CSV table of C-alpha atoms and ligand atoms in Angstrom, one decimal:
chain,number,residue,atom,x,y,z
C,18,MET,CA,25.6,5.2,-17.7
C,19,SER,CA,26.5,1.7,-17.8
C,20,TRP,CA,24.8,-0.6,-15.5
C,21,THR,CA,25.2,-4.3,-14.5
C,22,PRO,CA,23.9,-6.6,-12.3
C,23,ASP,CA,26.6,-5.5,-9.9
C,24,SER,CA,27.0,-1.7,-10.5
C,25,TRP,CA,25.4,-1.1,-7.5
C,26,LYS,CA,28.0,-2.6,-5.6
C,27,SER,CA,29.6,0.7,-5.5
C,28,LYS,CA,26.8,2.5,-4.6
C,29,PRO,CA,26.1,2.5,-0.7
C,30,LEU,CA,23.7,0.4,0.5
C,31,ALA,CA,21.0,0.9,2.6
C,32,GLN,CA,20.0,-1.4,4.9
C,33,GLU,CA,23.0,-3.5,4.4
C,34,VAL,CA,22.9,-7.2,6.1
C,35,ALA,CA,26.4,-7.8,8.1
C,36,TYR,CA,26.9,-11.6,6.6
C,37,ASP,CA,30.1,-12.5,8.8
C,38,ASP,CA,31.1,-15.3,5.8
C,39,PRO,CA,31.8,-13.7,3.0
C,40,ALA,CA,32.6,-16.6,1.2
C,41,ALA,CA,30.0,-18.3,2.4
C,42,VAL,CA,27.9,-15.9,0.6
C,43,GLU,CA,29.4,-16.0,-2.7
C,44,ALA,CA,28.9,-19.4,-3.4
C,45,THR,CA,25.8,-19.0,-2.2
C,46,ILE,CA,24.5,-16.7,-4.7
C,47,ALA,CA,27.4,-18.6,-7.7
C,48,ARG,CA,24.6,-21.6,-6.5
C,49,LEU,CA,21.6,-19.3,-6.5
C,50,SER,CA,22.0,-17.5,-10.6
C,51,GLN,CA,22.4,-21.2,-11.9
C,52,LEU,CA,19.0,-22.5,-10.6
C,53,PRO,CA,15.9,-21.6,-13.1
C,54,PRO,CA,14.3,-18.2,-12.8
C,55,LEU,CA,11.2,-18.7,-10.3
C,56,VAL,CA,9.1,-16.3,-13.2
C,57,THR,CA,10.2,-15.8,-16.7
C,58,SER,CA,10.3,-12.4,-19.5
C,59,TRP,CA,7.4,-13.6,-20.9
C,60,GLU,CA,5.0,-13.0,-17.8
C,61,VAL,CA,6.7,-10.1,-16.9
C,62,GLU,CA,5.8,-8.5,-20.2
C,63,ARG,CA,2.7,-9.6,-19.7
C,64,LEU,CA,2.4,-7.8,-17.0
C,65,LYS,CA,4.1,-5.2,-18.3
C,66,MET,CA,0.9,-3.9,-20.6
C,67,ALA,CA,-1.8,-5.2,-18.1
C,68,ILE,CA,-0.2,-1.7,-15.6
C,69,ALA,CA,0.6,-0.2,-18.9
C,70,GLU,CA,-4.1,-0.4,-19.7
C,71,ALA,CA,-4.2,0.2,-15.9
C,72,GLN,CA,-2.4,3.0,-16.6
C,73,GLU,CA,-5.4,4.4,-19.0
C,74,GLY,CA,-7.7,3.4,-16.4
C,75,ARG,CA,-8.8,0.6,-18.4
C,76,ARG,CA,-7.7,-2.1,-15.2
C,77,PHE,CA,-7.4,-1.9,-11.2
C,78,ILE,CA,-4.7,-3.6,-9.7
C,79,LEU,CA,-5.1,-5.6,-6.6
C,80,GLN,CA,-1.9,-6.1,-4.5
C,81,GLY,CA,-1.8,-8.4,-1.0
C,82,GLY,CA,0.0,-10.8,1.0
C,83,ASP,CA,1.8,-10.6,5.0
C,84,CYS,CA,4.8,-7.9,5.7
C,85,ALA,CA,7.0,-10.7,6.3
C,86,GLU,CA,6.1,-14.3,4.5
C,87,THR,CA,7.8,-16.9,6.7
C,88,LEU,CA,8.9,-20.2,5.1
C,89,GLY,CA,7.1,-22.0,7.8
C,90,ASP,CA,4.2,-20.7,6.6
C,91,CYS,CA,4.7,-22.2,3.2
C,92,GLN,CA,2.3,-24.5,3.8
C,93,PRO,CA,-1.1,-25.1,1.3
C,94,GLY,CA,-4.1,-24.3,3.5
C,95,ILE,CA,-2.6,-21.1,4.3
C,96,ILE,CA,-1.6,-19.9,0.5
C,97,ALA,CA,-4.6,-21.2,-0.5
C,98,ASN,CA,-6.6,-19.0,1.9
C,99,LYS,CA,-4.6,-15.5,0.9
C,100,LEU,CA,-5.4,-17.0,-2.5
C,101,LYS,CA,-8.4,-17.4,-1.7
C,102,ILE,CA,-9.0,-14.1,-0.3
C,103,LEU,CA,-7.1,-12.2,-3.1
C,104,LEU,CA,-10.2,-13.6,-5.5
C,105,GLN,CA,-12.4,-12.8,-3.1
C,106,MET,CA,-11.5,-9.4,-3.1
C,107,SER,CA,-10.9,-9.1,-6.3
C,108,MET,CA,-14.1,-10.4,-7.8
C,109,VAL,CA,-16.5,-7.3,-5.7
C,110,LEU,CA,-14.0,-5.1,-7.4
C,111,VAL,CA,-14.5,-6.5,-11.1
C,112,HIS,CA,-18.0,-6.7,-10.2
C,113,ALA,CA,-18.2,-2.5,-8.6
C,114,GLY,CA,-15.7,-1.5,-11.5
C,115,GLN,CA,-16.2,-3.1,-14.9
C,116,LYS,CA,-13.5,-3.8,-15.5
C,117,PRO,CA,-10.3,-6.2,-15.2
C,118,VAL,CA,-8.1,-6.5,-12.3
C,119,VAL,CA,-5.3,-7.3,-11.7
C,120,ARG,CA,-3.8,-9.8,-9.2
C,121,ILE,CA,-0.3,-9.2,-7.6
C,122,GLY,CA,0.3,-10.8,-3.9
C,123,ARG,CA,3.2,-9.8,-2.0
C,124,LEU,CA,4.2,-13.6,-2.1
C,125,ALA,CA,6.7,-16.4,-2.7
C,126,GLY,CA,9.4,-14.1,-2.3
C,127,GLN,CA,8.2,-11.2,0.4
C,128,TYR,CA,11.2,-12.4,3.0
C,129,ALA,CA,13.6,-9.4,3.3
C,130,LYS,CA,12.3,-7.0,5.9
C,131,PRO,CA,13.6,-3.6,5.9
C,132,ARG,CA,14.6,-2.4,9.8
C,133,SER,CA,14.1,0.9,11.7
C,134,LYS,CA,17.3,-0.3,13.8
C,135,PRO,CA,20.3,-2.4,12.9
C,136,THR,CA,19.7,-4.5,16.9
C,137,GLU,CA,17.6,-5.0,19.0
C,138,GLU,CA,17.3,-4.6,22.6
C,139,ARG,CA,16.0,-6.9,25.2
C,140,ASN,CA,16.1,-7.1,29.1
C,141,GLY,CA,19.6,-5.6,28.5
C,142,VAL,CA,20.8,-8.3,25.9
C,143,SER,CA,21.7,-7.3,21.9
C,144,LEU,CA,20.7,-8.5,19.0
C,145,PRO,CA,20.7,-8.1,15.7
C,146,SER,CA,17.3,-7.6,14.6
C,147,TYR,CA,14.9,-9.8,12.8
C,148,PHE,CA,15.4,-9.1,8.8
C,149,GLY,CA,13.2,-11.8,7.0
C,150,ASP,CA,13.5,-15.3,7.0
C,151,LEU,CA,15.7,-14.6,3.9
C,152,VAL,CA,18.2,-13.3,6.6
C,153,ASN,CA,17.8,-14.5,10.1
C,154,ARG,CA,15.2,-15.8,12.5
C,155,PRO,CA,12.8,-14.0,14.4
C,156,GLU,CA,13.6,-15.7,17.3
C,157,PHE,CA,15.7,-13.7,19.7
C,158,THR,CA,19.1,-15.3,20.1
C,159,ALA,CA,22.7,-14.4,19.3
C,160,ASP,CA,22.0,-18.4,16.6
C,161,ALA,CA,19.3,-17.1,15.4
C,162,ARG,CA,19.4,-13.8,14.4
C,163,ARG,CA,22.7,-14.2,12.8
C,164,ALA,CA,22.7,-13.5,9.5
C,165,ASP,CA,23.4,-16.9,7.1
C,166,PRO,CA,23.9,-17.0,3.6
C,167,ARG,CA,21.8,-20.3,3.2
C,168,ALA,CA,18.6,-19.0,4.0
C,169,LEU,CA,19.0,-16.9,0.8
C,170,LEU,CA,18.6,-20.7,-1.0
C,171,ASP,CA,15.9,-22.0,1.3
C,172,ALA,CA,14.2,-18.9,0.5
C,173,TYR,CA,14.5,-19.3,-3.0
C,174,SER,CA,13.3,-22.8,-2.9
C,175,HIS,CA,10.1,-21.7,-0.6
C,176,ALA,CA,9.6,-19.4,-3.1
C,177,ALA,CA,9.2,-21.8,-6.2
C,178,LEU,CA,7.3,-24.1,-3.5
C,179,THR,CA,4.8,-21.5,-2.8
C,180,LEU,CA,4.3,-20.2,-6.6
C,181,ASN,CA,4.0,-23.7,-8.1
C,182,PHE,CA,1.1,-25.0,-5.7
C,183,VAL,CA,-0.4,-21.3,-7.1
C,184,ARG,CA,0.6,-21.6,-10.6
C,185,SER,CA,-1.3,-25.0,-10.6
C,186,LEU,CA,-4.2,-24.0,-8.6
C,187,THR,CA,-4.6,-21.1,-11.4
C,188,ALA,CA,-3.6,-23.5,-13.6
C,189,ALA,CA,-6.8,-25.7,-13.7
C,190,GLY,CA,-9.8,-24.2,-12.8
C,191,PHE,CA,-9.4,-22.8,-8.6
C,192,ALA,CA,-9.6,-19.1,-9.7
C,193,ASP,CA,-12.0,-19.7,-12.4
C,194,LEU,CA,-14.3,-16.1,-12.0
C,195,HIS,CA,-17.2,-18.5,-13.6
C,196,HIS,CA,-16.6,-20.5,-10.0
C,197,PRO,CA,-16.7,-18.4,-7.1
C,198,GLU,CA,-18.0,-21.3,-5.0
C,199,TYR,CA,-13.6,-22.8,-5.2
C,200,TRP,CA,-12.8,-19.9,-2.8
C,201,ASP,CA,-15.7,-20.4,-0.2
C,202,LEU,CA,-13.9,-23.7,1.5
C,203,GLY,CA,-15.1,-22.6,5.2
C,204,PHE,CA,-16.9,-19.2,4.4
C,205,PHE,CA,-19.6,-20.2,6.1
C,206,THR,CA,-18.0,-21.3,9.3
C,207,ARG,CA,-15.9,-19.2,9.5
C,208,SER,CA,-16.5,-17.0,12.8
C,209,GLY,CA,-17.4,-13.0,13.0
C,210,LEU,CA,-18.4,-12.7,9.1
C,211,PRO,CA,-21.0,-10.5,9.2
C,212,PRO,CA,-24.8,-11.8,8.2
C,213,GLU,CA,-25.2,-8.4,6.1
C,214,LEU,CA,-21.5,-9.6,4.8
C,215,ARG,CA,-21.9,-12.8,3.9
C,216,GLU,CA,-25.3,-11.5,2.2
C,217,GLU,CA,-23.6,-8.9,0.2
C,218,TYR,CA,-20.7,-10.8,-1.1
C,219,MET,CA,-23.6,-13.6,-2.1
C,220,GLN,CA,-25.2,-11.0,-4.0
C,221,THR,CA,-22.3,-10.4,-5.5
C,222,SER,CA,-21.0,-13.5,-6.3
C,223,ALA,CA,-24.2,-14.9,-7.8
C,224,ARG,CA,-24.8,-11.1,-9.9
C,225,LEU,CA,-20.9,-11.3,-11.4
C,226,SER,CA,-21.8,-15.0,-12.9
C,227,GLU,CA,-24.5,-14.0,-13.8
C,228,ALA,CA,-23.3,-11.5,-15.8
C,229,LEU,CA,-20.0,-13.2,-16.8
C,230,ARG,CA,-23.3,-16.4,-19.2
C,231,PHE,CA,-25.0,-13.1,-20.1
C,232,MET,CA,-22.2,-12.0,-21.7
C,233,GLU,CA,-20.7,-15.1,-22.9
C,234,ALA,CA,-24.4,-15.9,-24.4
C,235,LEU,CA,-23.8,-12.7,-26.4
C,236,GLY,CA,-20.5,-13.9,-27.4
C,237,GLU,CA,-19.0,-11.3,-26.0
C,238,THR,CA,-15.1,-11.2,-26.8
C,239,SER,CA,-13.9,-9.2,-23.7
C,240,VAL,CA,-15.4,-11.7,-21.5
C,241,ASP,CA,-12.0,-13.5,-21.9
C,242,GLU,CA,-10.2,-11.4,-20.8
C,243,LEU,CA,-12.5,-9.7,-17.9
C,244,SER,CA,-12.7,-13.3,-16.1
C,245,ARG,CA,-9.3,-14.6,-16.9
C,246,VAL,CA,-7.6,-15.2,-13.6
C,247,ASP,CA,-4.2,-13.6,-14.3
C,248,PHE,CA,-2.4,-14.2,-11.2
C,249,TYR,CA,1.8,-11.8,-10.7
C,250,THR,CA,3.6,-12.7,-7.3
C,251,SER,CA,6.0,-9.2,-6.4
C,252,HIS,CA,8.6,-8.2,-3.0
C,253,GLU,CA,10.6,-5.8,-2.0
C,254,GLY,CA,14.0,-5.6,-3.8
C,255,LEU,CA,15.5,-5.5,-0.7
C,256,ASN,CA,18.4,-7.7,-0.7
C,257,LEU,CA,20.0,-7.4,-3.5
C,258,HIS,CA,22.2,-10.7,-3.8
C,259,TYR,CA,19.6,-12.3,-3.9
C,260,GLU,CA,17.9,-10.3,-6.8
C,261,ALA,CA,21.1,-9.9,-8.9
C,262,ALA,CA,21.6,-14.4,-8.1
C,263,GLN,CA,18.6,-14.2,-10.2
C,264,THR,CA,18.5,-10.9,-13.3
C,265,ARG,CA,20.1,-12.2,-16.5
C,266,ARG,CA,19.2,-11.5,-20.1
C,267,VAL,CA,17.2,-13.7,-22.0
C,268,PRO,CA,16.8,-15.6,-25.5
C,269,ARG,CA,15.5,-12.8,-27.9
C,270,ARG,CA,14.9,-10.0,-26.0
C,271,GLU,CA,17.1,-6.9,-24.6
C,272,GLY,CA,18.0,-6.0,-21.0
C,273,HIS,CA,18.2,-7.9,-18.2
C,274,TYR,CA,15.5,-9.4,-16.8
C,275,LEU,CA,14.7,-9.6,-13.1
C,276,LEU,CA,13.5,-13.2,-12.1
C,277,THR,CA,12.7,-13.8,-7.9
C,278,THR,CA,8.7,-11.9,-9.5
C,279,HIS,CA,7.0,-9.8,-11.7
C,280,MET,CA,7.1,-6.8,-10.3
C,281,PRO,CA,9.8,-5.6,-7.0
C,282,TRP,CA,9.5,-2.9,-5.7
C,283,ILE,CA,11.7,-0.2,-4.1
C,284,GLY,CA,11.0,0.4,-0.4
C,285,GLU,CA,10.2,3.9,1.5
C,286,ARG,CA,14.1,3.2,3.4
C,287,THR,CA,15.9,2.6,0.3
C,288,ARG,CA,15.3,4.8,-2.5
C,289,ALA,CA,18.1,7.0,-2.0
C,290,LEU,CA,18.6,8.1,-5.5
C,291,ASP,CA,22.7,8.1,-5.3
C,292,GLY,CA,21.8,4.8,-3.7
C,293,ALA,CA,22.1,1.3,-4.6
C,294,HIS,CA,18.7,-0.1,-4.4
C,295,VAL,CA,18.1,2.6,-7.0
C,296,GLU,CA,21.4,2.0,-9.0
C,297,PHE,CA,19.6,-1.6,-9.6
C,298,PHE,CA,16.5,-1.9,-10.6
C,299,ARG,CA,17.3,1.1,-12.9
C,300,GLY,CA,18.5,-2.0,-15.1
C,301,VAL,CA,16.2,-4.6,-14.7
C,302,GLU,CA,13.3,-5.0,-18.1
C,303,ASN,CA,11.0,-5.8,-14.7
C,304,VAL,CA,7.4,-3.7,-14.1
C,305,VAL,CA,9.4,-1.5,-10.7
C,306,GLY,CA,7.2,-0.6,-8.4
C,307,VAL,CA,9.1,3.0,-5.7
C,308,LYS,CA,7.2,3.2,-2.2
C,309,LEU,CA,6.7,7.0,-1.1
C,310,GLY,CA,6.1,8.0,2.3
C,311,PRO,CA,4.8,11.3,3.4
C,312,LYS,CA,8.3,12.9,3.3
C,313,VAL,CA,9.2,12.6,-0.2
C,314,ASP,CA,9.8,16.1,-2.1
C,315,PRO,CA,8.2,15.9,-5.6
C,316,HIS,CA,11.3,17.4,-7.4
C,317,ASP,CA,13.3,13.9,-6.4
C,318,ALA,CA,10.0,11.6,-6.6
C,319,VAL,CA,10.3,13.0,-10.1
C,320,LYS,CA,13.7,13.2,-10.2
C,321,LEU,CA,14.0,9.3,-9.3
C,322,LEU,CA,11.2,8.0,-11.7
C,323,THR,CA,13.4,9.9,-14.2
C,324,THR,CA,15.9,8.1,-13.6
C,325,LEU,CA,14.3,4.6,-12.9
C,326,SER,CA,12.3,4.7,-16.4
C,327,PRO,CA,14.5,7.6,-18.3
C,328,TRP,CA,12.7,6.7,-21.6
C,329,ASN,CA,9.1,7.3,-19.3
C,330,GLU,CA,8.1,3.1,-20.8
C,331,ALA,CA,4.5,2.9,-20.7
C,332,GLY,CA,4.1,-0.4,-17.8
C,333,LYS,CA,7.4,0.5,-16.3
C,334,LEU,CA,6.7,2.6,-13.0
C,335,VAL,CA,4.0,2.1,-9.6
C,336,CYS,CA,4.0,4.8,-7.9
C,337,ILE,CA,2.7,2.8,-4.4
C,338,THR,CA,1.7,6.1,-1.9
C,339,ARG,CA,1.5,5.6,2.2
C,340,MET,CA,1.4,9.1,3.4
C,341,GLY,CA,-0.7,7.8,6.7
C,342,ALA,CA,-5.0,9.3,7.3
C,343,SER,CA,-3.2,12.4,8.9
C,344,GLU,CA,-0.6,12.9,6.6
C,345,VAL,CA,-2.7,12.7,2.9
C,346,ASP,CA,-4.3,15.3,2.5
C,347,LYS,CA,-1.3,17.3,2.6
C,348,ALA,CA,1.7,15.3,0.9
C,349,LEU,CA,-0.4,13.3,-2.1
C,350,PRO,CA,-1.6,16.0,-3.7
C,351,PRO,CA,2.0,18.1,-4.3
C,352,LEU,CA,3.7,15.0,-5.0
C,353,VAL,CA,1.1,13.6,-8.2
C,354,GLU,CA,0.8,17.7,-9.4
C,355,ALA,CA,5.1,17.8,-9.6
C,356,VAL,CA,4.7,14.2,-11.5
C,357,THR,CA,1.8,14.7,-14.0
C,358,ARG,CA,3.1,18.0,-14.7
C,359,ALA,CA,6.7,16.2,-15.2
C,360,GLY,CA,4.6,14.0,-17.7
C,361,ARG,CA,5.8,10.9,-16.0
C,362,ARG,CA,4.3,8.0,-17.1
C,363,VAL,CA,3.2,6.4,-14.1
C,364,LEU,CA,0.8,4.1,-12.0
C,365,TRP,CA,-0.9,5.3,-8.6
C,366,MET,CA,-1.7,3.0,-6.3
C,367,CYS,CA,-2.6,3.8,-2.6
C,368,ASP,CA,-0.4,1.0,0.8
C,369,PRO,CA,-2.8,2.3,3.5
C,370,MET,CA,-1.2,0.1,6.1
C,371,HIS,CA,2.7,1.9,6.1
C,372,GLY,CA,1.5,5.3,6.7
C,373,ASN,CA,-1.1,4.0,9.7
C,374,THR,CA,1.0,1.6,12.3
C,375,HIS,CA,0.8,3.0,15.9
C,376,SER,CA,2.0,1.0,19.1
C,377,THR,CA,-1.1,0.7,21.7
C,378,SER,CA,-0.8,1.0,25.4
C,379,SER,CA,0.7,-2.0,25.8
C,380,GLY,CA,2.9,-1.8,22.8
C,381,ILE,CA,1.7,-3.7,20.2
C,382,LYS,CA,1.8,-2.8,16.9
C,383,THR,CA,-1.6,-2.3,14.9
C,384,ARG,CA,-3.4,-0.2,12.8
C,385,SER,CA,-7.1,0.5,12.4
C,386,PHE,CA,-9.6,-0.1,9.6
C,387,ASP,CA,-10.8,3.6,10.0
C,388,ASP,CA,-7.5,4.9,9.1
C,389,ILE,CA,-6.3,2.9,6.2
C,390,LEU,CA,-10.0,3.3,4.6
C,391,ARG,CA,-9.7,6.8,5.7
C,392,GLU,CA,-6.3,7.3,3.4
C,393,ILE,CA,-7.7,5.0,0.8
C,394,GLU,CA,-11.0,6.7,0.5
C,395,ARG,CA,-8.8,10.8,0.5
C,396,SER,CA,-6.4,8.5,-2.1
C,397,PHE,CA,-9.4,8.2,-4.9
C,398,ALA,CA,-10.8,11.6,-4.1
C,399,ILE,CA,-7.3,13.8,-4.2
C,400,HIS,CA,-6.5,11.8,-7.8
C,401,ARG,CA,-10.5,12.3,-9.2
C,402,GLU,CA,-9.4,16.5,-7.5
C,403,ILE,CA,-5.6,16.7,-10.1
C,404,ALA,CA,-6.3,14.7,-13.0
C,405,GLY,CA,-6.5,11.4,-12.9
C,406,GLU,CA,-7.7,7.8,-11.1
C,407,LEU,CA,-6.5,5.6,-8.3
C,408,GLY,CA,-5.2,2.5,-10.2
C,409,GLY,CA,-4.5,0.1,-7.2
C,410,ILE,CA,-4.9,-0.4,-3.5
C,411,HIS,CA,-1.8,-2.0,-2.4
C,412,PHE,CA,-2.7,-4.6,1.5
C,413,GLU,CA,-1.4,-6.2,3.8
C,414,LEU,CA,-3.5,-8.9,4.9
C,415,THR,CA,-3.8,-12.8,5.4
C,416,GLY,CA,-6.6,-15.4,4.5
C,417,GLU,CA,-6.9,-16.3,8.0
C,418,ASP,CA,-8.4,-15.1,11.3
C,419,VAL,CA,-5.6,-13.1,12.7
C,420,THR,CA,-6.3,-10.0,15.7
C,421,GLU,CA,-3.3,-7.5,14.4
C,422,CYS,CA,-5.9,-4.9,12.9
C,423,ILE,CA,-8.5,-2.6,15.3
C,424,GLY,CA,-11.9,-2.4,13.1
C,425,GLY,CA,-14.4,-4.7,11.5
C,426,GLY,CA,-15.5,-6.7,14.6
C,427,ILE,CA,-11.8,-6.4,17.0
C,428,THR,CA,-11.3,-4.9,19.2
C,429,GLU,CA,-8.1,-3.6,21.4
C,430,ALA,CA,-8.5,-5.8,23.7
C,431,ASP,CA,-8.4,-8.5,21.1
C,432,LEU,CA,-5.4,-7.9,19.3
C,433,ASP,CA,-3.5,-10.9,21.6
C,434,LYS,CA,-6.2,-13.8,20.7
C,435,ASN,CA,-4.3,-14.6,17.4
C,436,TYR,CA,-1.7,-12.1,17.0
C,437,ALA,CA,0.3,-13.6,14.4
C,438,SER,CA,2.6,-11.3,12.2
C,439,VAL,CA,6.0,-11.6,12.5
C,440,CYS,CA,6.5,-8.5,11.5
C,441,ASP,CA,3.9,-5.6,10.8
C,442,PRO,CA,-0.5,-5.8,12.0
C,443,ARG,CA,-2.9,-7.6,8.5
C,444,LEU,CA,-6.1,-7.6,7.4
C,445,ASN,CA,-7.9,-10.2,8.5
C,446,TYR,CA,-10.0,-12.3,6.1
C,447,ARG,CA,-12.8,-10.6,7.9
C,448,GLN,CA,-11.3,-6.6,7.5
C,449,ALA,CA,-10.4,-7.9,4.0
C,450,LEU,CA,-13.4,-8.1,2.5
C,451,GLU,CA,-15.4,-5.2,4.5
C,452,MET,CA,-11.8,-3.4,2.1
C,453,ALA,CA,-13.0,-5.0,-0.6
C,454,PHE,CA,-17.2,-3.3,-1.1
C,455,ARG,CA,-16.0,-0.3,0.4
C,456,ILE,CA,-13.4,0.4,-2.4
C,457,GLY,CA,-16.0,-0.8,-4.4
C,458,THR,CA,-18.7,1.7,-3.2
C,459,TRP,CA,-15.7,4.5,-5.2
C,460,MET,CA,-14.9,2.8,-8.2
C,461,SER,CA,-18.5,2.1,-9.1
C,462,LYS,CA,-18.9,6.4,-8.4
C,463,ARG,CA,-18.3,8.9,-11.6
C,464,ALA,CA,-15.3,11.0,-11.0
C,465,PRO,CA,-16.9,14.4,-9.8
C,466,ARG,CA,-15.6,16.9,-12.3
P,519,PEP,C1,6.2,-3.0,3.3
P,519,PEP,O1,5.8,-3.0,2.3
P,519,PEP,O2,6.4,-4.2,3.9
P,519,PEP,C2,7.1,-2.0,4.0
P,519,PEP,C3,8.1,-2.3,5.0
P,519,PEP,O3,6.8,-0.8,2.9
P,519,PEP,P1,8.0,0.4,3.3
P,519,PEP,O4,8.9,0.9,2.5
P,519,PEP,O5,6.7,1.1,2.2
P,519,PEP,O6,7.8,1.0,4.7
P,520,CO,CO1,4.6,-3.9,6.2
């Protein structure tokens, strides 16, 4: 079946954005397609190799960032703190799992959000929902909620600014595993970090630095692999105008590369087999993630994975399951069994966030640390019982001291103290670090077979 970067336009488009000025959309897309890529095919292929190794159990993937990145949060402190928490967590995981960890941010493009309803009502007024800064703005006014094509270019520019800063930091040594102290700024002064957690972190980081130095002294070549910090970007590939505009052929390689990000993923609401999103993503060379929720039919999932990777290419597909703590025992085993039986080559990741969202009695969207942890633990156990190993975790988190999820020092009464997310609740700095230690205990445990 033939494919072009525009063949998705003949398929049903879920979560379609209603732009009121199609000519302005066309003009914006034309401009966007002339601008330089945000990432290169070299990096995309490098990530694919890393994912292929993770599929064989030789690497672990840590993916995380905001639910909805905002243009306003494109600030050095906020970006650096996100990088710091991901680096700190990955260091804990390298230490526990004794294997390289690949870090993938939900960052530099996580600006488009699927919504359960196209409109939002407040006090009898109905306006389009907020679809992320790639489309409109969160304020509840007609002007802010209008889908504005100029936002596509603004988002692209902010993604470029974000990525430029992340690249400079990582290239210049900020992310060197030998120097975890660079990520500590403000660490000791942060309120709410219990002394035991701080102590555990300090010990882990000291032990890791010592082990690295020891391996280097022995002339161990793998130390470079272990200590080099690669950082990749990812976002939900939701707005196909944006994604298609930056999808192109590159010299000396086959196929088309989507160059807004290293790893796009298809969301739970847009993964219909005959839909526009699957049509688009089956044609790009990138690693592609697919979110799979508790209602997924295992046979449909196998068909979907076959459509997205007909040649069963190594490193190509990542299944990001988001079942929820109460459904994971029922929904995950038949899915993993069907995909394994069909011989589909995928990396299994757990997103313990999106199946565990609930509202408090006062209507605040939250998630509990315990539910999140339970889904992770059950996912580790289920994969081990069936055949394999969980290969990575996908979090919504931030390096800031927000109060959005319950647990790890935050109670329901604390939620409104610093609830800053414009979409789903994220783990804060302490909750995220604590989570890394809990995952670490699973990574260091041998499979009970
Ligand atoms: C998300 O990752 O923010 C999201 C909307 O997830 P899902 O598609 O799994 O609901
Ligand atoms: Co979310």
